[in-house]
């Protein structure tokens, strides 16, 4: 158990038998009346986002979430198999728990896996990954870096927008949160 004063981003709460991750919170002390905490919560399983307000000092039940650094090994049907670097234990994680991170997962890539009572909840990738462009339309004479963008498919199969001058086989840095092109890698 914790109070609303202990809330911080990333904390997982157990409300009505469901797990909710705190994505943002704000302590509010109005001039009249008691203080309260305004939070934005994301359901760990479904991804649904809700706003919830708690009175200041209210007790909330926290869930114990174990975050471990693991290495992605391979895909087995609909599951992704990760290995704990300390124990060498291999854990299959469902496609739903991996979510959009699957677009940027390469074999032997490291990720942080969040577990609750041994059950994988979700994975977090590093904020950026380096991927090779497997296909994009060829650039034309006169294409500049400040011009427009064109679609490109990276080695994991994800499609991103890249500057016109980039060609197939170029290694690029991609933001794993929104799929933005961040730059070339030499």
mmCIF file of C-alpha atoms in Angstrom:
data_model
loop_
_atom_site.group_PDB
_atom_site.id
_atom_site.type_symbol
_atom_site.label_atom_id
_atom_site.label_comp_id
_atom_site.label_asym_id
_atom_site.label_seq_id
_atom_site.Cartn_x
_atom_site.Cartn_y
_atom_site.Cartn_z
ATOM 1 C CA UNK A 1 0.000 0.000 0.000
ATOM 2 C CA UNK A 2 1.082 3.556 -0.729
ATOM 3 C CA UNK A 3 -0.533 6.959 -0.486
ATOM 4 C CA UNK A 4 -1.268 9.322 -3.347
ATOM 5 C CA UNK A 5 1.713 11.393 -2.159
ATOM 6 C CA UNK A 6 4.009 8.501 -3.231
ATOM 7 C CA UNK A 7 2.776 8.428 -6.854
ATOM 8 C CA UNK A 8 5.384 8.738 -9.588
ATOM 9 C CA UNK A 9 5.527 8.029 -13.310
ATOM 10 C CA UNK A 10 5.892 4.333 -14.128
ATOM 11 C CA UNK A 11 4.406 3.147 -10.810
ATOM 12 C CA UNK A 12 1.900 0.308 -11.321
ATOM 13 C CA UNK A 13 -1.306 0.424 -9.245
ATOM 14 C CA UNK A 14 -3.756 -2.398 -8.585
ATOM 15 C CA UNK A 15 -7.221 -0.815 -8.876
ATOM 16 C CA UNK A 16 -10.355 -3.005 -8.902
ATOM 17 C CA UNK A 17 -8.284 -6.084 -9.786
ATOM 18 C CA UNK A 18 -6.682 -4.457 -12.835
ATOM 19 C CA UNK A 19 -3.146 -3.146 -13.258
ATOM 20 C CA UNK A 20 -2.742 0.542 -14.176
ATOM 21 C CA UNK A 21 0.535 2.332 -14.884
ATOM 22 C CA UNK A 22 0.825 6.006 -13.861
ATOM 23 C CA UNK A 23 1.751 8.009 -16.967
ATOM 24 C CA UNK A 24 1.361 11.463 -15.392
ATOM 25 C CA UNK A 25 0.236 12.976 -12.115
ATOM 26 C CA UNK A 26 -0.314 16.441 -10.661
ATOM 27 C CA UNK A 27 -0.841 17.505 -7.051
ATOM 28 C CA UNK A 28 -3.498 20.225 -6.902
ATOM 29 C CA UNK A 29 -4.102 22.463 -3.873
ATOM 30 C CA UNK A 30 -7.079 24.698 -4.631
ATOM 31 C CA UNK A 31 -7.663 27.820 -2.566
ATOM 32 C CA UNK A 32 -10.897 26.384 -1.215
ATOM 33 C CA UNK A 33 -11.384 22.735 -0.222
ATOM 34 C CA UNK A 34 -8.966 19.856 0.219
ATOM 35 C CA UNK A 35 -5.976 18.994 -1.917
ATOM 36 C CA UNK A 36 -6.219 16.246 -4.518
ATOM 37 C CA UNK A 37 -4.078 14.377 -7.046
ATOM 38 C CA UNK A 38 -5.049 14.316 -10.738
ATOM 39 C CA UNK A 39 -3.572 11.300 -12.564
ATOM 40 C CA UNK A 40 -3.511 9.794 -16.038
ATOM 41 C CA UNK A 41 -3.465 5.997 -15.869
ATOM 42 C CA UNK A 42 -2.802 3.459 -18.625
ATOM 43 C CA UNK A 43 -4.181 -0.065 -18.358
ATOM 44 C CA UNK A 44 -1.188 -2.398 -18.569
ATOM 45 C CA UNK A 45 -3.041 -5.160 -20.417
ATOM 46 C CA UNK A 46 -5.403 -3.314 -22.780
ATOM 47 C CA UNK A 47 -3.556 -0.005 -23.220
ATOM 48 C CA UNK A 48 -6.696 2.004 -22.360
ATOM 49 C CA UNK A 49 -5.910 5.457 -20.910
ATOM 50 C CA UNK A 50 -8.125 7.109 -18.265
ATOM 51 C CA UNK A 51 -7.967 10.179 -16.040
ATOM 52 C CA UNK A 52 -8.582 9.543 -12.350
ATOM 53 C CA UNK A 53 -8.634 11.921 -9.397
ATOM 54 C CA UNK A 54 -7.701 10.892 -5.847
ATOM 55 C CA UNK A 55 -8.051 12.873 -2.623
ATOM 56 C CA UNK A 56 -4.641 13.753 -1.175
ATOM 57 C CA UNK A 57 -3.357 11.138 1.256
ATOM 58 C CA UNK A 58 -5.703 8.392 -0.006
ATOM 59 C CA UNK A 59 -4.252 4.891 0.231
ATOM 60 C CA UNK A 60 -3.781 3.085 -3.109
ATOM 61 C CA UNK A 61 -2.654 -0.490 -3.652
ATOM 62 C CA UNK A 62 0.563 -0.844 -5.630
ATOM 63 C CA UNK A 63 1.465 -3.913 -7.671
ATOM 64 C CA UNK A 64 4.925 -5.396 -7.478
ATOM 65 C CA UNK A 65 6.364 -5.201 -10.968
ATOM 66 C CA UNK A 66 9.773 -6.730 -11.560
ATOM 67 C CA UNK A 67 11.684 -5.004 -14.379
ATOM 68 C CA UNK A 68 14.454 -7.116 -15.909
ATOM 69 C CA UNK A 69 16.892 -6.501 -18.739
ATOM 70 C CA UNK A 70 16.484 -9.301 -21.257
ATOM 71 C CA UNK A 71 17.701 -10.186 -24.721
ATOM 72 C CA UNK A 72 15.324 -10.936 -27.604
ATOM 73 C CA UNK A 73 16.294 -14.295 -29.122
ATOM 74 C CA UNK A 74 13.785 -15.351 -31.777
ATOM 75 C CA UNK A 75 10.124 -15.515 -32.765
ATOM 76 C CA UNK A 76 8.246 -18.755 -32.101
ATOM 77 C CA UNK A 77 4.836 -18.652 -33.800
ATOM 78 C CA UNK A 78 2.905 -15.814 -32.162
ATOM 79 C CA UNK A 79 5.326 -15.570 -29.221
ATOM 80 C CA UNK A 80 8.585 -13.686 -28.860
ATOM 81 C CA UNK A 81 11.252 -15.545 -26.856
ATOM 82 C CA UNK A 82 13.387 -13.450 -24.492
ATOM 83 C CA UNK A 83 16.310 -14.600 -22.336
ATOM 84 C CA UNK A 84 17.213 -13.282 -18.886
ATOM 85 C CA UNK A 85 20.931 -12.439 -19.000
ATOM 86 C CA UNK A 86 21.500 -13.398 -15.350
ATOM 87 C CA UNK A 87 19.705 -16.757 -15.111
ATOM 88 C CA UNK A 88 19.697 -17.691 -18.829
ATOM 89 C CA UNK A 89 16.000 -18.507 -18.412
ATOM 90 C CA UNK A 90 14.004 -18.223 -21.651
ATOM 91 C CA UNK A 91 10.546 -16.637 -21.417
ATOM 92 C CA UNK A 92 7.969 -16.635 -24.242
ATOM 93 C CA UNK A 93 6.101 -13.317 -24.410
ATOM 94 C CA UNK A 94 2.847 -12.942 -26.328
ATOM 95 C CA UNK A 95 2.432 -10.643 -29.298
ATOM 96 C CA UNK A 96 -0.079 -8.547 -27.306
ATOM 97 C CA UNK A 97 2.438 -7.901 -24.508
ATOM 98 C CA UNK A 98 5.171 -6.921 -26.992
ATOM 99 C CA UNK A 99 2.823 -4.560 -28.862
ATOM 100 C CA UNK A 100 4.293 -1.945 -31.219
ATOM 101 C CA UNK A 101 7.814 -2.715 -30.020
ATOM 102 C CA UNK A 102 7.760 -5.708 -32.411
ATOM 103 C CA UNK A 103 8.295 -3.286 -35.307
ATOM 104 C CA UNK A 104 11.786 -2.410 -34.014
ATOM 105 C CA UNK A 105 12.938 -5.719 -32.493
ATOM 106 C CA UNK A 106 16.043 -7.327 -33.946
ATOM 107 C CA UNK A 107 17.477 -10.642 -32.773
ATOM 108 C CA UNK A 108 19.921 -10.206 -29.861
ATOM 109 C CA UNK A 109 18.483 -6.754 -29.082
ATOM 110 C CA UNK A 110 18.158 -5.839 -25.409
ATOM 111 C CA UNK A 111 14.851 -4.756 -23.901
ATOM 112 C CA UNK A 112 13.414 -4.201 -20.448
ATOM 113 C CA UNK A 113 10.662 -6.714 -19.629
ATOM 114 C CA UNK A 114 8.160 -5.928 -16.854
ATOM 115 C CA UNK A 115 6.862 -8.988 -14.984
ATOM 116 C CA UNK A 116 4.041 -9.236 -12.420
ATOM 117 C CA UNK A 117 3.923 -12.521 -10.473
ATOM 118 C CA UNK A 118 6.004 -14.168 -13.215
ATOM 119 C CA UNK A 119 3.597 -13.044 -15.965
ATOM 120 C CA UNK A 120 5.104 -10.700 -18.617
ATOM 121 C CA UNK A 121 3.113 -7.447 -18.838
ATOM 122 C CA UNK A 122 4.928 -5.303 -21.398
ATOM 123 C CA UNK A 123 8.371 -4.594 -22.797
ATOM 124 C CA UNK A 124 10.259 -1.337 -23.170
ATOM 125 C CA UNK A 125 12.880 -0.860 -25.859
ATOM 126 C CA UNK A 126 15.712 1.654 -25.722
ATOM 127 C CA UNK A 127 14.518 5.054 -27.013
ATOM 128 C CA UNK A 128 16.354 4.574 -30.308
ATOM 129 C CA UNK A 129 17.552 1.628 -32.386
ATOM 130 C CA UNK A 130 19.821 1.340 -35.421
ATOM 131 C CA UNK A 131 18.223 -0.393 -38.410
ATOM 132 C CA UNK A 132 19.202 -0.910 -42.053
ATOM 133 C CA UNK A 133 16.830 0.293 -44.792
ATOM 134 C CA UNK A 134 15.891 -2.829 -46.769
ATOM 135 C CA UNK A 135 13.837 -1.055 -49.452
ATOM 136 C CA UNK A 136 13.116 2.482 -50.559
ATOM 137 C CA UNK A 137 12.581 4.127 -53.917
ATOM 138 C CA UNK A 138 15.814 5.432 -55.438
ATOM 139 C CA UNK A 139 16.698 9.075 -54.914
ATOM 140 C CA UNK A 140 16.699 11.509 -57.799
ATOM 141 C CA UNK A 141 19.237 14.163 -58.795
ATOM 142 C CA UNK A 142 18.504 17.296 -56.801
ATOM 143 C CA UNK A 143 17.081 15.567 -53.692
ATOM 144 C CA UNK A 144 18.239 17.481 -50.634
ATOM 145 C CA UNK A 145 18.167 16.770 -46.915
ATOM 146 C CA UNK A 146 15.784 19.686 -46.309
ATOM 147 C CA UNK A 147 13.354 18.611 -49.048
ATOM 148 C CA UNK A 148 10.583 16.145 -48.416
ATOM 149 C CA UNK A 149 10.368 12.606 -47.140
ATOM 150 C CA UNK A 150 9.623 9.232 -48.682
ATOM 151 C CA UNK A 151 8.532 5.889 -47.212
ATOM 152 C CA UNK A 152 11.232 3.324 -46.469
ATOM 153 C CA UNK A 153 10.987 -0.235 -45.155
ATOM 154 C CA UNK A 154 13.587 -1.201 -42.546
ATOM 155 C CA UNK A 155 14.996 -4.694 -41.918
ATOM 156 C CA UNK A 156 12.335 -5.500 -39.279
ATOM 157 C CA UNK A 157 9.512 -4.792 -41.755
ATOM 158 C CA UNK A 158 8.421 -1.477 -40.223
ATOM 159 C CA UNK A 159 7.755 1.428 -42.551
ATOM 160 C CA UNK A 160 9.195 4.834 -41.628
ATOM 161 C CA UNK A 161 9.535 8.210 -43.348
ATOM 162 C CA UNK A 162 13.090 9.151 -44.374
ATOM 163 C CA UNK A 163 14.656 12.082 -46.291
ATOM 164 C CA UNK A 164 14.680 11.794 -50.083
ATOM 165 C CA UNK A 165 18.467 11.316 -50.413
ATOM 166 C CA UNK A 166 18.634 8.031 -48.446
ATOM 167 C CA UNK A 167 19.032 4.769 -50.369
ATOM 168 C CA UNK A 168 18.492 1.068 -49.624
ATOM 169 C CA UNK A 169 21.244 -0.438 -47.459
ATOM 170 C CA UNK A 170 21.760 2.746 -45.405
ATOM 171 C CA UNK A 171 21.891 2.297 -41.615
ATOM 172 C CA UNK A 172 19.590 4.766 -39.819
ATOM 173 C CA UNK A 173 18.677 5.601 -36.233
ATOM 174 C CA UNK A 174 14.931 5.299 -35.464
ATOM 175 C CA UNK A 175 12.952 6.513 -32.421
ATOM 176 C CA UNK A 176 11.129 3.455 -30.981
ATOM 177 C CA UNK A 177 8.379 5.557 -29.371
ATOM 178 C CA UNK A 178 6.912 7.033 -32.575
ATOM 179 C CA UNK A 179 8.934 5.599 -35.484
ATOM 180 C CA UNK A 180 10.635 8.901 -36.385
ATOM 181 C CA UNK A 181 13.837 8.977 -38.416
ATOM 182 C CA UNK A 182 16.619 10.425 -36.211
ATOM 183 C CA UNK A 183 19.631 10.338 -38.528
ATOM 184 C CA UNK A 184 22.134 8.244 -40.433
ATOM 185 C CA UNK A 185 24.618 5.967 -38.693
ATOM 186 C CA UNK A 186 28.136 5.812 -40.123
#
